[in-house]
Amino acid sequence: MWGRYNFEVNWDAATFLKAFGFGVEVDECDTLLDRWIKFLGLCVDIGLNKPLVTVNLKSFLDTKDLQELYRQAFFHGIQLVLIESWRDERQFLSERKIRIDQHLLDG
């Protein structure tokens, strides 16, 4: 072989992570709350500066778990928007509720 070959390693971060199989580990033994706390940590690591939007998350968390989720989100400075299809009578610190009824959506 008489040719000259050069290799440069000018990969962007996405290519580098994909090449080496980087991913998020999920432990099947973790509870939903544990997974959410790890997800919030990932959001902090990637520098997320937008709110996280969920649908019917309160249906899957009890009061204690929801308080812990709020505490972790507040600690990390992450805004949460929880869209629920039912009226939740529980009131938490740092929570603001807005109700949109079906008559607003009828046009």
Coordinates of N, CA and C in Angstrom, one line a residue:
M1 N 0.8 -1.2 0.0 CA 0.0 0.0 0.0 C 0.9 1.2 0.0
W2 N 0.7 2.0 -1.0 CA 1.5 3.2 -1.2 C 0.9 4.5 -0.7
G3 N -0.4 4.4 -0.4 CA -1.1 5.6 -0.1 C -0.8 6.2 1.3
R4 N -1.1 7.4 1.5 CA -1.0 8.0 2.8 C -2.4 8.3 3.4
Y5 N -2.6 7.8 4.6 CA -3.9 7.9 5.2 C -3.8 8.7 6.6
N6 N -4.7 9.6 6.8 CA -4.8 10.4 8.0 C -6.1 10.2 8.6
F7 N -6.1 10.1 9.9 CA -7.4 10.0 10.7 C -7.5 11.1 11.7
E8 N -8.6 11.8 11.6 CA -8.8 12.9 12.6 C -10.0 12.5 13.5
V9 N -9.9 12.9 14.7 CA -10.9 12.6 15.6 C -11.6 14.0 16.0
N10 N -12.4 14.4 15.0 CA -13.2 15.6 15.2 C -14.7 15.3 15.3
W11 N -15.0 14.5 16.3 CA -16.4 14.1 16.4 C -17.2 15.1 17.3
D12 N -18.4 15.3 17.0 CA -19.2 16.0 17.9 C -19.6 15.1 19.1
A13 N -20.2 15.7 20.1 CA -20.5 14.9 21.3 C -21.5 13.8 21.0
A14 N -22.5 14.0 20.2 CA -23.5 13.0 19.9 C -22.9 11.8 19.2
T15 N -22.0 12.0 18.3 CA -21.3 10.9 17.6 C -20.4 10.2 18.5
F16 N -19.7 10.9 19.4 CA -18.8 10.2 20.3 C -19.6 9.3 21.3
L17 N -20.7 9.8 21.8 CA -21.5 9.1 22.8 C -22.1 7.9 22.1
K18 N -22.6 8.0 20.9 CA -23.2 6.9 20.1 C -22.2 5.9 19.8
A19 N -21.0 6.2 19.4 CA -19.9 5.3 19.0 C -19.5 4.4 20.2
F20 N -19.6 4.9 21.4 CA -19.1 4.1 22.5 C -20.3 3.5 23.4
G21 N -21.5 3.6 22.8 CA -22.7 3.0 23.4 C -23.1 3.6 24.7
F22 N -22.9 4.9 24.8 CA -23.4 5.7 26.0 C -24.9 5.6 26.1
G23 N -25.4 5.4 27.2 CA -26.9 5.4 27.4 C -27.2 5.6 28.9
V24 N -28.5 5.6 29.2 CA -28.9 5.7 30.5 C -29.3 4.4 31.1
E25 N -28.7 4.0 32.2 CA -29.0 2.7 32.8 C -30.3 2.8 33.6
V26 N -31.2 1.8 33.5 CA -32.4 1.7 34.2 C -32.4 0.5 35.0
D27 N -32.6 0.6 36.3 CA -32.6 -0.5 37.2 C -34.1 -0.9 37.4
E28 N -34.4 -2.1 37.0 CA -35.8 -2.6 37.1 C -36.4 -2.6 38.5
C29 N -35.5 -2.6 39.5 CA -35.9 -2.7 40.9 C -36.3 -1.3 41.4
D30 N -36.0 -0.2 40.7 CA -36.3 1.1 41.1 C -37.8 1.4 41.1
T31 N -38.2 2.2 42.0 CA -39.6 2.6 42.0 C -39.8 3.7 41.0
L32 N -41.0 4.1 40.7 CA -41.2 5.2 39.7 C -40.6 6.5 40.3
L33 N -40.7 6.7 41.6 CA -40.1 7.9 42.1 C -38.6 7.9 42.0
D34 N -38.0 6.8 42.2 CA -36.5 6.7 42.1 C -36.1 7.0 40.6
R35 N -36.9 6.5 39.7 CA -36.6 6.7 38.3 C -36.7 8.2 37.9
W36 N -37.7 8.8 38.5 CA -37.9 10.3 38.3 C -36.8 11.1 38.9
I37 N -36.3 10.7 40.1 CA -35.2 11.4 40.7 C -34.0 11.3 39.8
K38 N -33.7 10.1 39.3 CA -32.6 9.9 38.4 C -32.7 10.7 37.1
F39 N -34.0 10.8 36.6 CA -34.2 11.6 35.4 C -34.0 13.0 35.7
L40 N -34.4 13.5 36.8 CA -34.2 14.9 37.2 C -32.6 15.2 37.2
G41 N -31.9 14.3 37.8 CA -30.4 14.4 37.8 C -29.9 14.4 36.4
L42 N -30.4 13.6 35.5 CA -30.0 13.7 34.1 C -30.3 15.0 33.4
C43 N -31.5 15.5 33.7 CA -31.8 16.9 33.2 C -30.9 17.9 33.7
V44 N -30.5 17.9 34.9 CA -29.5 18.8 35.4 C -28.2 18.7 34.7
D45 N -27.7 17.4 34.5 CA -26.5 17.2 33.8 C -26.4 17.7 32.4
I46 N -27.5 17.6 31.7 CA -27.5 18.1 30.3 C -27.8 19.6 30.2
G47 N -28.1 20.2 31.3 CA -28.3 21.7 31.3 C -29.7 22.1 30.9
L48 N -30.7 21.3 31.2 CA -32.1 21.6 30.8 C -32.5 22.9 31.4
N49 N -33.1 23.8 30.6 CA -33.5 25.1 31.1 C -35.0 25.3 30.7
K50 N -35.7 24.3 30.4 CA -37.1 24.4 30.1 C -37.9 23.5 31.0
P51 N -39.2 23.8 31.2 CA -40.0 23.0 32.1 C -40.3 21.6 31.6
L52 N -40.4 20.6 32.5 CA -40.8 19.3 32.1 C -42.3 19.2 32.2
V53 N -42.9 18.6 31.2 CA -44.4 18.5 31.1 C -44.7 17.0 31.2
T54 N -45.6 16.7 32.1 CA -46.1 15.3 32.3 C -47.6 15.3 32.2
V55 N -48.2 14.2 31.9 CA -49.6 14.0 31.8 C -50.0 12.8 32.7
N56 N -50.9 13.2 33.6 CA -51.5 12.2 34.6 C -50.4 11.6 35.5
L57 N -49.3 12.3 35.8 CA -48.3 11.7 36.7 C -48.8 11.5 38.1
K58 N -49.7 12.4 38.6 CA -50.2 12.3 39.9 C -51.0 11.0 40.2
S59 N -51.5 10.4 39.1 CA -52.2 9.2 39.2 C -51.3 8.0 39.7
F60 N -50.0 8.2 39.5 CA -49.1 7.1 39.8 C -48.3 7.3 41.0
L61 N -48.4 8.5 41.6 CA -47.6 8.8 42.8 C -48.5 9.1 44.0
D62 N -48.2 8.6 45.2 CA -48.9 8.9 46.4 C -48.5 10.3 46.9
T63 N -49.1 10.7 47.9 CA -48.8 12.1 48.4 C -47.4 12.2 48.9
K64 N -46.8 11.2 49.6 CA -45.4 11.3 50.1 C -44.5 11.3 48.9
D65 N -44.7 10.5 47.9 CA -43.8 10.5 46.7 C -43.9 11.7 45.9
L66 N -45.1 12.3 45.8 CA -45.2 13.6 45.1 C -44.5 14.7 45.8
Q67 N -44.6 14.7 47.1 CA -43.9 15.8 47.8 C -42.4 15.6 47.6
E68 N -41.9 14.4 47.6 CA -40.4 14.2 47.4 C -40.0 14.6 46.0
L69 N -40.9 14.3 45.0 CA -40.6 14.7 43.6 C -40.5 16.2 43.5
Y70 N -41.5 16.9 44.1 CA -41.5 18.4 44.1 C -40.2 18.9 44.8
R71 N -39.9 18.3 45.9 CA -38.7 18.7 46.7 C -37.4 18.6 45.8
Q72 N -37.3 17.4 45.1 CA -36.1 17.2 44.2 C -36.1 18.2 43.1
A73 N -37.3 18.4 42.5 CA -37.3 19.4 41.3 C -37.0 20.8 41.8
F74 N -37.5 21.2 42.9 CA -37.2 22.5 43.5 C -35.7 22.6 43.8
F75 N -35.1 21.6 44.4 CA -33.7 21.5 44.7 C -32.8 21.7 43.5
H76 N -33.2 21.0 42.4 CA -32.4 21.1 41.1 C -32.8 22.3 40.3
G77 N -33.8 23.1 40.7 CA -34.2 24.2 39.9 C -35.0 23.9 38.6
I78 N -35.7 22.8 38.6 CA -36.4 22.3 37.4 C -37.9 22.6 37.6
Q79 N -38.5 23.3 36.6 CA -39.9 23.6 36.6 C -40.7 22.3 36.1
L80 N -41.8 22.0 36.8 CA -42.6 20.9 36.4 C -44.0 21.4 36.0
V81 N -44.6 20.9 34.9 CA -45.9 21.2 34.6 C -46.6 19.9 34.5
L82 N -47.6 19.7 35.5 CA -48.3 18.4 35.6 C -49.7 18.6 35.0
I83 N -50.0 18.0 33.9 CA -51.4 18.1 33.3 C -52.1 16.9 33.8
E84 N -53.3 17.1 34.4 CA -54.1 16.0 35.0 C -55.4 16.0 34.4
S85 N -56.0 14.9 34.2 CA -57.4 14.8 33.6 C -58.4 14.7 34.7
W86 N -58.1 14.9 35.9 CA -59.0 14.8 37.0 C -58.6 15.9 38.0
R87 N -59.6 16.3 38.9 CA -59.4 17.3 39.8 C -58.7 16.7 41.1
D88 N -57.6 17.2 41.5 CA -56.8 16.8 42.6 C -57.0 17.8 43.8
E89 N -57.6 17.3 44.8 CA -57.9 18.2 46.0 C -56.7 18.5 46.9
R90 N -55.6 17.7 46.7 CA -54.4 17.9 47.5 C -53.7 19.2 47.1
Q91 N -53.3 19.9 48.1 CA -52.6 21.2 47.9 C -51.2 21.1 48.4
F92 N -50.2 21.4 47.6 CA -48.8 21.3 48.0 C -48.2 22.7 48.0
L93 N -47.1 22.8 48.8 CA -46.3 24.0 48.8 C -45.7 24.2 47.4
S94 N -45.6 25.4 46.9 CA -44.9 25.7 45.6 C -45.7 25.1 44.5
E95 N -47.0 24.8 44.6 CA -47.8 24.3 43.6 C -48.9 25.4 43.2
R96 N -49.1 25.6 42.0 CA -50.1 26.5 41.5 C -51.0 25.7 40.6
K97 N -52.3 25.7 40.8 CA -53.2 25.0 40.0 C -54.0 25.9 39.1
I98 N -54.2 25.4 37.9 CA -55.0 26.1 36.9 C -55.9 25.1 36.3
R99 N -57.2 25.4 36.3 CA -58.2 24.5 35.8 C -58.8 25.0 34.5
I100 N -58.8 24.1 33.5 CA -59.4 24.5 32.2 C -60.5 23.5 32.0
D101 N -61.7 24.1 31.9 CA -62.9 23.2 31.7 C -63.2 23.0 30.2
Q102 N -64.1 22.1 29.9 CA -64.4 21.8 28.5 C -65.0 22.9 27.8
H103 N -65.7 23.8 28.4 CA -66.4 24.9 27.8 C -65.4 25.9 27.2
L104 N -64.2 26.0 27.8 CA -63.2 26.9 27.2 C -62.7 26.3 25.9
L105 N -62.7 25.0 25.8 CA -62.1 24.4 24.6 C -63.2 24.3 23.4
D106 N -64.4 24.4 23.7 CA -65.5 24.4 22.7 C -65.4 25.7 21.9
G107 N -65.4 25.6 20.6 CA -65.2 26.9 19.9 C -66.3 27.1 19.0

